[in-house]
XYZ file of C-alpha atoms in Angstrom:
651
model
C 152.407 144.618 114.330
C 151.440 146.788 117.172
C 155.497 148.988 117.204
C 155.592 148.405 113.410
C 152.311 150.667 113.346
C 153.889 153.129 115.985
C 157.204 153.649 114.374
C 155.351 154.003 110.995
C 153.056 156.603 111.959
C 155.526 158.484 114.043
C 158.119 158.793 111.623
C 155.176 160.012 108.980
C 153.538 162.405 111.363
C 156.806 164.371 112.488
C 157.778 164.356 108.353
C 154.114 165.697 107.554
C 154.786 168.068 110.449
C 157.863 169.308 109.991
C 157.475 170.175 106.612
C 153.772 172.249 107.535
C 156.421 174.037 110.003
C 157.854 174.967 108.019
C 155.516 175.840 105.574
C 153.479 177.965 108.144
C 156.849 179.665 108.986
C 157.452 181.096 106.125
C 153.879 181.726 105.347
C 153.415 183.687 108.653
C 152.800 187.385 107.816
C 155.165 188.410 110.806
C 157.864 188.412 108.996
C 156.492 190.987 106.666
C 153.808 193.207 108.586
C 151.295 194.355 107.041
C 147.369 194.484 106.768
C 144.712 193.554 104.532
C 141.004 195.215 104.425
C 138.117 194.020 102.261
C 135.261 195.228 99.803
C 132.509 193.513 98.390
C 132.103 195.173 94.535
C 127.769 193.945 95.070
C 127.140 196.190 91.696
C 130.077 194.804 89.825
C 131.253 198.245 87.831
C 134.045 199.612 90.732
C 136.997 200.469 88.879
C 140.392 200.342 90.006
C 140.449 204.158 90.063
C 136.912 204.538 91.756
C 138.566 202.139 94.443
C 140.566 205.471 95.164
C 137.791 207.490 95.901
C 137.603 208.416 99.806
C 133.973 206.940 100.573
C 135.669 203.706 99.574
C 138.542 204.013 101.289
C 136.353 204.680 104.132
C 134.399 201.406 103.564
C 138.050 199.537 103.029
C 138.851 200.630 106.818
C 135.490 199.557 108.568
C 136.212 195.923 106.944
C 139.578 194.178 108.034
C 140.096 190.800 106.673
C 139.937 188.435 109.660
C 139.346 185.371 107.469
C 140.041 184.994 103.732
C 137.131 182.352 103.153
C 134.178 183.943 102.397
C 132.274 180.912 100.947
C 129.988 180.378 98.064
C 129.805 183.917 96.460
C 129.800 185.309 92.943
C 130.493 188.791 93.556
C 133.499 190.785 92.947
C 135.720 191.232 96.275
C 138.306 193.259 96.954
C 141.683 193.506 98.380
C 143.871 196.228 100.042
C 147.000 195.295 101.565
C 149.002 197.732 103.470
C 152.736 197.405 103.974
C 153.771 198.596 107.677
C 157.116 199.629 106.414
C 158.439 200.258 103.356
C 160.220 196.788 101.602
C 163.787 196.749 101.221
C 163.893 194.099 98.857
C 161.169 192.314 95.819
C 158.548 190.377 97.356
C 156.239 188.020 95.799
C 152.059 187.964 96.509
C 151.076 184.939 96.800
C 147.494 183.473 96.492
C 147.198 179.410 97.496
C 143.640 178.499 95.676
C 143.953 177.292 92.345
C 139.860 177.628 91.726
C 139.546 181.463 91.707
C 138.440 182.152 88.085
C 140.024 185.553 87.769
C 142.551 187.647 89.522
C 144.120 191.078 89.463
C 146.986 192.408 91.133
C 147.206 196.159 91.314
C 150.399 197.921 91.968
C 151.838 201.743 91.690
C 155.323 202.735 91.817
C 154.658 206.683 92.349
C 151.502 208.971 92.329
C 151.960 210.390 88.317
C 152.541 206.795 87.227
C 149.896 204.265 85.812
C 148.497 201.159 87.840
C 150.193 198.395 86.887
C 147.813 195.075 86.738
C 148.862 191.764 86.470
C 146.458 189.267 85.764
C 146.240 185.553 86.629
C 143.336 183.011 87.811
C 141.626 179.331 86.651
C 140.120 181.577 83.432
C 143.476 182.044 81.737
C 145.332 179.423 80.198
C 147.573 178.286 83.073
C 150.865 177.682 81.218
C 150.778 181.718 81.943
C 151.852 180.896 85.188
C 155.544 181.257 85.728
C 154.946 179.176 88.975
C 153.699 175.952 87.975
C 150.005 177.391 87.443
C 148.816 175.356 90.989
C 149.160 178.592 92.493
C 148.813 182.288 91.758
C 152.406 184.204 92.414
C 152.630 187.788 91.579
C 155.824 189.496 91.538
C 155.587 193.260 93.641
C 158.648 195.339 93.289
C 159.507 197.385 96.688
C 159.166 200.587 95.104
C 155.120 200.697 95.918
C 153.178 204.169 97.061
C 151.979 204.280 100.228
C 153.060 200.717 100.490
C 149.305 199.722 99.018
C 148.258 196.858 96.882
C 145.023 196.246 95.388
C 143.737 192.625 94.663
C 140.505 192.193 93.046
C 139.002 188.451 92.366
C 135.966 187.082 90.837
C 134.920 183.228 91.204
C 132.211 181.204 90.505
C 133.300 178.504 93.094
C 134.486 179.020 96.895
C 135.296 182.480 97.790
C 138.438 181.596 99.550
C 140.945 183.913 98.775
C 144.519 182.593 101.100
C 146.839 185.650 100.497
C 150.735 185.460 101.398
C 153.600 188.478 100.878
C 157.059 187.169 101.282
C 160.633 188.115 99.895
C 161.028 186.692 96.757
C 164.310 185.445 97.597
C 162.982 183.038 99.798
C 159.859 182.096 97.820
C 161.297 179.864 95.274
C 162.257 177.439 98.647
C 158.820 178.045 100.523
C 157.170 176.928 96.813
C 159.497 173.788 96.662
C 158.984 172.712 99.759
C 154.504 172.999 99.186
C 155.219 170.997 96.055
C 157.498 168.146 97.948
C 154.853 167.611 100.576
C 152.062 167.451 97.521
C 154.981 165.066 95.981
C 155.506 162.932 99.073
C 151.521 162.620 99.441
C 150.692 161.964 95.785
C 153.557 159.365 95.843
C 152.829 157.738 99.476
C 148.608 157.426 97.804
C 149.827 156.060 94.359
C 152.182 153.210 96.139
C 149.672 152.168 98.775
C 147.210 151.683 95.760
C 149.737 149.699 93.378
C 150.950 147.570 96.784
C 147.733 146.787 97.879
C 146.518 146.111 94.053
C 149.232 143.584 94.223
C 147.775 142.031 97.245
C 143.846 142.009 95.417
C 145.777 139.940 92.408
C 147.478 137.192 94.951
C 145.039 137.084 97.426
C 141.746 137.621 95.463
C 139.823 139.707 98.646
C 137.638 142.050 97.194
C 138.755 144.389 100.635
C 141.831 145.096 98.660
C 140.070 146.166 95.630
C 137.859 148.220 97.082
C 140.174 150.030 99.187
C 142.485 150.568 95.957
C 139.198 152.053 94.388
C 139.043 154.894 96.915
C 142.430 155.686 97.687
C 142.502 156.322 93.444
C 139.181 158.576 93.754
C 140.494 160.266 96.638
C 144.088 160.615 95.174
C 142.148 162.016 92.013
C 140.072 164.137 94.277
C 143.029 165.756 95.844
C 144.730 166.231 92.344
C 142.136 168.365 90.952
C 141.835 170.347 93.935
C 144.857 171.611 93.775
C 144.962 172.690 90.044
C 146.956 169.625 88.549
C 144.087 168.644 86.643
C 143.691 171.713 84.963
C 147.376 171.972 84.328
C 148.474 168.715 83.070
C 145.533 167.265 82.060
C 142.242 169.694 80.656
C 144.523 173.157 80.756
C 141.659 174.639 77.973
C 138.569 173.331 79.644
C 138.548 175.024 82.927
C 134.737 174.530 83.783
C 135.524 170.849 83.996
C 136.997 171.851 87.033
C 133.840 172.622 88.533
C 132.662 169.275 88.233
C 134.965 166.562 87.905
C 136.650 167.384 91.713
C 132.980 166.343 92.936
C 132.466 163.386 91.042
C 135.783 162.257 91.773
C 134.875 162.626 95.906
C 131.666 161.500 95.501
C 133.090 157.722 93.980
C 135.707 157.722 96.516
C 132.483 157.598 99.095
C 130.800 154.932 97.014
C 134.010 152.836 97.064
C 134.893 153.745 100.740
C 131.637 152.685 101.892
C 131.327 149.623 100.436
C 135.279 149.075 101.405
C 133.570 149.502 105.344
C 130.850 146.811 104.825
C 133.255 144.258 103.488
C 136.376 145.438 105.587
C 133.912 144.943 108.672
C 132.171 141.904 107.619
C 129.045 143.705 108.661
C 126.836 141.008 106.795
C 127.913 138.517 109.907
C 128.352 141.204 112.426
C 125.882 144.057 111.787
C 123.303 143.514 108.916
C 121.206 146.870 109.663
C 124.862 148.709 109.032
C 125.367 147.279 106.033
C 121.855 148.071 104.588
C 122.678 151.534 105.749
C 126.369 152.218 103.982
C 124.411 150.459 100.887
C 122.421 153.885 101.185
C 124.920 155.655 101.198
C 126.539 154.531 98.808
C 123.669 154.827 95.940
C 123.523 158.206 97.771
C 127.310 158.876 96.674
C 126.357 157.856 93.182
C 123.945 159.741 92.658
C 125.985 162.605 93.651
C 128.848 161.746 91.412
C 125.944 161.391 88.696
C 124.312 164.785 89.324
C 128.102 166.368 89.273
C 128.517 165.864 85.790
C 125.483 167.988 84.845
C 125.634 170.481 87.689
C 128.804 172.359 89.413
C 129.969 172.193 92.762
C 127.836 175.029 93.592
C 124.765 174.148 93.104
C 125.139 170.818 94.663
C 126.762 172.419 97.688
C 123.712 171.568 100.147
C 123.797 168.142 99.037
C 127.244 167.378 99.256
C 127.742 169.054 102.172
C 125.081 167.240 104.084
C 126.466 163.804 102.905
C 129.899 163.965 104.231
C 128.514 165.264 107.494
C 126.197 162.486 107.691
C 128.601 159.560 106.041
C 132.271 160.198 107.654
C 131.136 159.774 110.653
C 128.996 157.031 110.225
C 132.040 155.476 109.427
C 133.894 155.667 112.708
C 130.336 154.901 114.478
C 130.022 151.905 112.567
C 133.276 150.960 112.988
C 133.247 150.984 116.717
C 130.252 149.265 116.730
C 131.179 146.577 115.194
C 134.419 146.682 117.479
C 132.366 146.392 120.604
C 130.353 143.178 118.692
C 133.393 141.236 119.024
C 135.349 141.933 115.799
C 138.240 143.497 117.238
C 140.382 144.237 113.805
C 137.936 147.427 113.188
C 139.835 149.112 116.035
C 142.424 149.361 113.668
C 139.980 151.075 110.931
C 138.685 153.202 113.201
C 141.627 154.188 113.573
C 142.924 155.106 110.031
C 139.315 156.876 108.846
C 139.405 159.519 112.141
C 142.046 162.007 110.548
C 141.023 161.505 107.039
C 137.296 161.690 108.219
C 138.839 165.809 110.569
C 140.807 166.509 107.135
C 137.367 166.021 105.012
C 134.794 167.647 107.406
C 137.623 170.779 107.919
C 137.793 171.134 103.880
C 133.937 171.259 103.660
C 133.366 173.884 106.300
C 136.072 175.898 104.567
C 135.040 175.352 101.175
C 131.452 176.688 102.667
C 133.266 179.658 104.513
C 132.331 178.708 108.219
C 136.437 178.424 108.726
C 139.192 180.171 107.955
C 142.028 179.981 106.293
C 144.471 178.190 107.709
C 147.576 175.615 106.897
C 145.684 172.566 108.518
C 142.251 173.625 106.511
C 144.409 174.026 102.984
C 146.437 170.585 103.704
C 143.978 168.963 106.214
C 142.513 166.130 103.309
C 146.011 165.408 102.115
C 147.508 165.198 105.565
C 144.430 162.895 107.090
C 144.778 160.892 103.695
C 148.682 160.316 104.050
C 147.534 158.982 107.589
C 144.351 157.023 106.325
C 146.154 154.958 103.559
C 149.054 153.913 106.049
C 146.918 153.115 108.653
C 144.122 151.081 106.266
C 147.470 149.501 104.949
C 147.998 148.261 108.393
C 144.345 147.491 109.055
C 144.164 145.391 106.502
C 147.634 143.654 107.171
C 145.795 142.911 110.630
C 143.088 141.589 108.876
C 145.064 138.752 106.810
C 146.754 138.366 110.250
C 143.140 137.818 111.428
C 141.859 135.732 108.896
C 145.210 133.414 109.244
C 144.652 132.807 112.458
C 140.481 132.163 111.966
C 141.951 129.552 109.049
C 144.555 128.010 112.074
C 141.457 127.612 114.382
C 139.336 126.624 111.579
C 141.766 123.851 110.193
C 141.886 123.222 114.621
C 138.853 122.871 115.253
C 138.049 120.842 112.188
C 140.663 118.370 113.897
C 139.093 118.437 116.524
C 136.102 117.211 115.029
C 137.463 114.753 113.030
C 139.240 113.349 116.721
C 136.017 113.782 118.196
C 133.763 112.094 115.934
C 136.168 108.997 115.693
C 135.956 108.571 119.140
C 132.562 108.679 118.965
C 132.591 105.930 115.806
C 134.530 104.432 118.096
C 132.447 104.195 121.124
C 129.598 103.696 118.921
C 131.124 100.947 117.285
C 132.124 99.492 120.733
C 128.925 99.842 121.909
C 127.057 97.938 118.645
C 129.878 95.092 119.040
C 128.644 94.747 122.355
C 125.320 94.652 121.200
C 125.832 92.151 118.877
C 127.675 89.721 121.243
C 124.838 90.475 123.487
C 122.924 89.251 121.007
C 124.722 86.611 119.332
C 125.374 85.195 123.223
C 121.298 85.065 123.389
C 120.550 83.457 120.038
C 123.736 80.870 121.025
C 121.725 80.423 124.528
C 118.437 80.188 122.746
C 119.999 77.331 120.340
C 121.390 75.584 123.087
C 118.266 75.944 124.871
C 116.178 74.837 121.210
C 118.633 72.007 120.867
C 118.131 71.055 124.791
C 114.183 71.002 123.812
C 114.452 69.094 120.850
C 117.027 66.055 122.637
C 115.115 65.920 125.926
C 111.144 67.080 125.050
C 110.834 65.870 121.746
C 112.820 62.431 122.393
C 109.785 61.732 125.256
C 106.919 61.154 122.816
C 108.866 59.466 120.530
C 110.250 56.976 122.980
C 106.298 56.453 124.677
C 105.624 55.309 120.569
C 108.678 53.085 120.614
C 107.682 49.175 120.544
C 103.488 50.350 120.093
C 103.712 47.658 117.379
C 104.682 45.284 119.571
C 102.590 45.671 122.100
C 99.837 46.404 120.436
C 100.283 42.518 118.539
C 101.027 41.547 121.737
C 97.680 43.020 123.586
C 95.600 41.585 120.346
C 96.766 38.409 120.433
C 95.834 37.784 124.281
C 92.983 39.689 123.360
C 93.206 42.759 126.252
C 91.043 45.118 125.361
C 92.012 47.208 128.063
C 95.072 47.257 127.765
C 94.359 48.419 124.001
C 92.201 51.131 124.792
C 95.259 52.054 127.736
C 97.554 51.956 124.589
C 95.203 54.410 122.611
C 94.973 56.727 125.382
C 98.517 56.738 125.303
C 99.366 57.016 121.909
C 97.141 60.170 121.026
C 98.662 62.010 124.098
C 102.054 61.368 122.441
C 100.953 62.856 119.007
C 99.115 65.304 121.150
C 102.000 66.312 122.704
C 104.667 66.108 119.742
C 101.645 67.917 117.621
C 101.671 70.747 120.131
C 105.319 71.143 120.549
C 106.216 70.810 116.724
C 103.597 74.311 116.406
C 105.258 75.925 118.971
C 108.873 75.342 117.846
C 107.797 76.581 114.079
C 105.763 79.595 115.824
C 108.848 80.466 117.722
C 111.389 79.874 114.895
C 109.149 81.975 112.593
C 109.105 84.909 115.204
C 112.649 84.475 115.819
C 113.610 84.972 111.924
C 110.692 88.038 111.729
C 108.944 85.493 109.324
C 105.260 85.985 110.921
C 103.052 87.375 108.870
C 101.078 90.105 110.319
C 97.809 91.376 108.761
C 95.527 93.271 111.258
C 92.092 92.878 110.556
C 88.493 93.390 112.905
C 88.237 89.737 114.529
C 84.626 88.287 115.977
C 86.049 87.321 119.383
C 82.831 84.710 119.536
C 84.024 82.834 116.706
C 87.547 82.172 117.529
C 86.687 81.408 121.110
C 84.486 78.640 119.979
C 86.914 77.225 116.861
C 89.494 77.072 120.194
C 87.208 75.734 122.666
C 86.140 73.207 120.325
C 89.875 72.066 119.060
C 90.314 70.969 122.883
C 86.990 69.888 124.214
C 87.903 66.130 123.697
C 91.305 66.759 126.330
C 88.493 69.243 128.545
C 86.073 66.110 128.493
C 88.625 63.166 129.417
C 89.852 65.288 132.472
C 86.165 66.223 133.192
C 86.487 70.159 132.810
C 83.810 72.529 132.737
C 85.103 75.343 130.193
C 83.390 78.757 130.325
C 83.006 81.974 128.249
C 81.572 84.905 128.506
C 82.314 87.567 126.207
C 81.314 91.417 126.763
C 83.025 92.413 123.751
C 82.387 91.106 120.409
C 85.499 92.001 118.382
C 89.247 93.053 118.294
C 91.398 94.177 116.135
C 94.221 92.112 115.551
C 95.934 89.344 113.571
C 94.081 86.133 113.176
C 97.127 83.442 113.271
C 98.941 84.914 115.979
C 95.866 85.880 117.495
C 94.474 82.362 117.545
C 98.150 80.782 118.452
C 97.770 82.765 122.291
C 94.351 81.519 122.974
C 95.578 78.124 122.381
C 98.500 78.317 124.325
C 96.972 79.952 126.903
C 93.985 77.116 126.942
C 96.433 74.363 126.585
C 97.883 75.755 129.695
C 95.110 76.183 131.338
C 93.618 72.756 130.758
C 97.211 71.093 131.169
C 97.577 72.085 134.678
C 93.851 71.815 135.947
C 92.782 69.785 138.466
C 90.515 66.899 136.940
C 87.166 67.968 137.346
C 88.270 71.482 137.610
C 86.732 74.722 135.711
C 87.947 77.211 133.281
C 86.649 80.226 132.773
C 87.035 82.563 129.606
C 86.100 86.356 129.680
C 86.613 89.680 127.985
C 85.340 93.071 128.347
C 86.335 96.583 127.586
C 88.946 98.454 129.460
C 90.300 101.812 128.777
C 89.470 102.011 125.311
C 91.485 97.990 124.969
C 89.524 94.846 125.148
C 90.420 92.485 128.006
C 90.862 89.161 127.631
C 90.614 86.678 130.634
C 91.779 83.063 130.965
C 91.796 81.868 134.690
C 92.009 77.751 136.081
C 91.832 75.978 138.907
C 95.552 74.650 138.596
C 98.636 74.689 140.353
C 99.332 78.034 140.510
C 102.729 79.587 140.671
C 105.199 81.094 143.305
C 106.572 84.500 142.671
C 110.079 83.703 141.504
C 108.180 81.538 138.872
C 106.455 84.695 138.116
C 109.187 87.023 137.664
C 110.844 84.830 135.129
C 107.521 83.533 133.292
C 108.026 85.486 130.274
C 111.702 85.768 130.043
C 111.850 82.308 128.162
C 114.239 81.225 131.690
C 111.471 78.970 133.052
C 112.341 75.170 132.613
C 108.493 73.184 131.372
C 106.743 71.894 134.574
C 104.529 68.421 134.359
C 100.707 68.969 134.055
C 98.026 67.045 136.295
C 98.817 64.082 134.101
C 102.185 64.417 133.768
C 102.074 67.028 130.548
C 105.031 67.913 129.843
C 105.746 72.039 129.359
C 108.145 73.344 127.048
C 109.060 76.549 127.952
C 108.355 78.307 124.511
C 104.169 78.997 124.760
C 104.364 82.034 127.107
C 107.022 83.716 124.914
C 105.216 83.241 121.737
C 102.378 84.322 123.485
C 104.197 88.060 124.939
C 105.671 88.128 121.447
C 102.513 87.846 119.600
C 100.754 90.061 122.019
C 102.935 92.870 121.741
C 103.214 92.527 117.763
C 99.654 92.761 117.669
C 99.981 96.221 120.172
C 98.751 94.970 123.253
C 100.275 93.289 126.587
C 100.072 90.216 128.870
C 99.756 89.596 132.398
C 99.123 86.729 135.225
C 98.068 86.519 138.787
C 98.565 83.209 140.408
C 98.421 81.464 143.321
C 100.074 79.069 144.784
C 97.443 75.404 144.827
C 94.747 77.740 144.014
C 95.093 78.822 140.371
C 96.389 81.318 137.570
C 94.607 84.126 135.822
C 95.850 85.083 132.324
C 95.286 88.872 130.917
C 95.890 89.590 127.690
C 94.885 93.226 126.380
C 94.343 94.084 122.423
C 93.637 96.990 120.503
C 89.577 97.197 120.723
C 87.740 97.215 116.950
């Protein structure tokens, strides 16, 4: 892209410049000497026979034309053009701006013959014009007195009056040759527009339209300018001229700006530029607006003051949004810089602060040739761009999809591993249900195998003892299957999430005493003394599961208590939780007993009198706990007893 873009613009910038070479050659006064002097008719009535007189003469010599661009002005000027040395051959007077309302060429072959005046200029119809009417060409025969001309001109647009003397055998070349490098511009701005059209139908990015939109403004812009218009188009409405020019330029801003925002995606990369080239832009329409009802003239301040202000705004905001990270703009910065030189350089010559010169008459067309070809290649860059954003796009979105399966993947992995976690715990914790159920349950059932027996045994040989040993017996059995079968549904129901839980404000004194009560016939046969004192009233907390760790805990308690031994009961308030004590007198436990108490790995231990412990009450009673928002803890000692703390939300 990058020698594609050299060889391009080198082999257009040596055309462009050696055809101005040209150009300027033949146009350089040199080759015919001569001089030219000025007068400024202020009262309008000077006569080309009063121009004769010597006090005007005199003002002629004090005013030597150093620059033919006077500006804005509406008053009569004139010419006088002095010939060094007599011609030897025709020449032709020629006068490059195609605005100038009216013009008069004065010539005199001798001093007893008439003036001869040809007239010419954007008032007269220009088919009149034996040179194409986009310039003014007078034809000056050598026989001239004193070798004097006399051009007068009168304008209600830019004073800018380029004059040119050169043989008239050479002219009809020099005039080609101004005409093929208007030709090779017209034609370069028309098939950058229909190419890049092309590319807006295919490829739908409103960049391309917009850029066709000004290159067509400013290929309009440049057509009036230089008198097509009024030729080939309006030829008997010459005031249109000094409008449509301006409303032509002022859409090609409107277009050009908005062609910046887009081109440099300024609503990702620069949102306070974009909200500024939107004001320019309604600026530039109201401009093209106010040109239809006023002329160039009187909206000369305006104008003015927004191309100064908007051009180079452009190249600002382009490099701004180059140094942001968007590097493509380097290559509109690029393309607007000569186009931007060959606008500013027509304004300060349409205004008179320049002169006349070949790169102020062709400056626009010569920065636009250069500003199409190298927008052309901006936005060839861009698709270039936006391909490779779409490669990295459709990358990265790989890269994501790779990336997120891996992590399905590893997430996956990791739930499988879960689950056989899981499914290895709930096949431990069947084995370990179905271990309960074949050893634990089978004992009470086999201490109630043959009670028939021996009970018509122990009736018939009438041992009463014996009977009331039996009785003892038998309720401990039920006692003990009774308390087992609760736990194993308690525990199943947990397992399964089949507890009900309903929270409610409990009376602690009340379901201490329904507790206390259910086991003070086991408390009395091993003759212990069961206490409670209660600092707290209530709790809030579920009632069932509530009620199924005091009993577990008291069962405990009583199960591995010394006969004779004491229990006491006690809760209290503690950090905004009620505390719950259980402590006995029992057997205590070692500290590798106590690490695994609530991890459902501790096998049942016998009681005082030979209880037997199932493993499953402590882990209903952490499960409960914790459903119900609190905790459990135990201290214990070894022969000396255990202390059970359970904490729950306080009511």
């Amino acid at each position: 892209m990058n020698y594609r873009l050299f060889f391009s613009l080198t082999a257009l910038f040596a055309f462009m410049t050696s055809a101005v070479h040209v150009y300027a050659q033949v146009n350089d006064p040199s080759r015919l000497e001569y001089s030219i002097h000025y007068l400024i008719d202020s009262a309008d009535n000077l006569s080309i026979n009063e121009v004769q007189q010597a006090e005007v003469q005199e003002a002629f010599d004090t005013n030597l034309l150093l620059s033919s661009n006077f500006g804005f002005d509406h008053r009569p000027y004139w010419f006088r053009i002095k010939l060094n040395h007599p011609p030897i051959e025709p020449l032709m007077l020629e006068i490059n701006q195609p605005a100038l309302d009216y013009i008069s060429v004065f010539t005199k072959k001798s001093s007893d013959a008439g003036w001869n005046e040809q007239k010419a200029g954007h008032a007269y119809s220009p088919k009149t014009n034996d040179y194409g009417g986009v310039v003014y060409a007078f034809p000056i025969d050598e026989s001239l007195e004193d070798q004097t001309i006399y051009v007068r001109v009168e304008t209600l647009v830019s004073m800018a009056v380029p004059i040119a003397i050169l043989p008239q055998k050479g002219y009809e070349a020099y005039h080609m040759l101004k005409i093929l490098l208007l030709g090779v511009f017209f034609g370069l701005m028309f098939i950058m527009a229909a190419y890049n059209f092309l590319l807006y139908i295919f490829l739908r990015d409103t960049s391309y339209l917009l850029y066709v939109c000004a290159t067509v403004m400013g290929l309009a812009t440049s057509f009036v300018l230089n008198g097509f218009g009024y030729y080939l188009i309006w030829p008997n409405n010459p005031a249109l001229d000094q409008h449509i020019y301006l409303t032509f330029g002022s859409l090609s801003m409107v277009f050009s700006s908005r062609f910046a925002a887009n081109f440099l995606n300024l609503k990702k990369f620069d949102p306070k530029m974009n909200n500024y080239l939107w004001g320019i832009c309604f600026a530039s329409l109201i401009l093209a607006i106010l040109s239809l009802f006023y002329t160039a003239a009187e909206l000369l301040l305006f104008g003015q003051l927004l191309i100064l202000i908007a051009f180079p705004s452009y190249i600002y905001i382009g490099l701004r949004t180059y140094f942001k990270g968007y590097t493509t703009a380097i290559y509109y910065v690029t393309a607007w810089i000569p186009y931007m030189l060959g606008i500013i350089l027509m304004t300060f010559r349409g205004a008179g602060l320049i002169g006349e010169h070949w790169v102020t008459a062709y400056g626009i067309e010569l920065g636009g040739a250069l500003e199409v070809v190298l927008l052309s290649f901006a936005l060839a860059a861009r698709i270039k761009g936006m391909r490779k954003a779409l490669v990295e796009k459709e990358l990265e979105k790989e890269q994501f999809k790779t990336r997120l399966l891996n992590e399905q993947r590893m997430v996956l992995e990791k739930k499988v591993e879960e689950r056989t976690k899981e499914l290895s715990e709930a096949n431990a914790t069947k084995d370990k249900f179905f271990s309960i159920i074949a050893h634990d349950l089978r004992s009470p059932m086999i201490a109630l195998q043959g009670v028939g027996q021996k009970l018509e045994y122990f009736i018939k040989r009438d041992k009463q003892e014996k009977l009331l040993e039996m009785g003892g017996k038998i309720d401990q059995s039920v006692d003990q299957l009774n308390h087992l079968l609760n736990n194993l549904l308690n525990w199943a129901a947990s397992q399964t999430g089949g507890v009900p839980h309903n929270p409610s404000k409990l009376d602690l004194e009340v379901l201490m005493e329904e507790n206390i009560e259910l086991y003070r016939s086991l408390a009395e046969s091993k003759g212990i003394e069961v206490g409670c004192e209660l600092a707290v009233k209530f709790v809030y907390a579920d009632l069932n599961t509530t009620s199924t760790i005091i009993r577990n805990l008291m069962s405990n308690a009583l199960k591995f208590t010394r006969d004779g031994g004491k229990i006491r009961i006690s809760a209290q308030e503690k950090n905004g939780m009620v505390e719950i004590q259980i402590e006995d007198q029992g057997v205590g436990m070692d500290e590798h007993t106590l690490e695994q108490l609530f991890k459902g790995n501790v096998t049942g231990q016998l009681g005082e009198r030979g209880e037997k412990g199932f493993g499953l009450g402590l882990k209903l009673c952490k499960e409960f706990t914790e459903m119900n928002g609190g905790q459990i803890s135990v201290m214990s000692k070894l022969n000396i007893g255990s202390t059970f703390t359970v904490t729950l939300p306080f009511a």
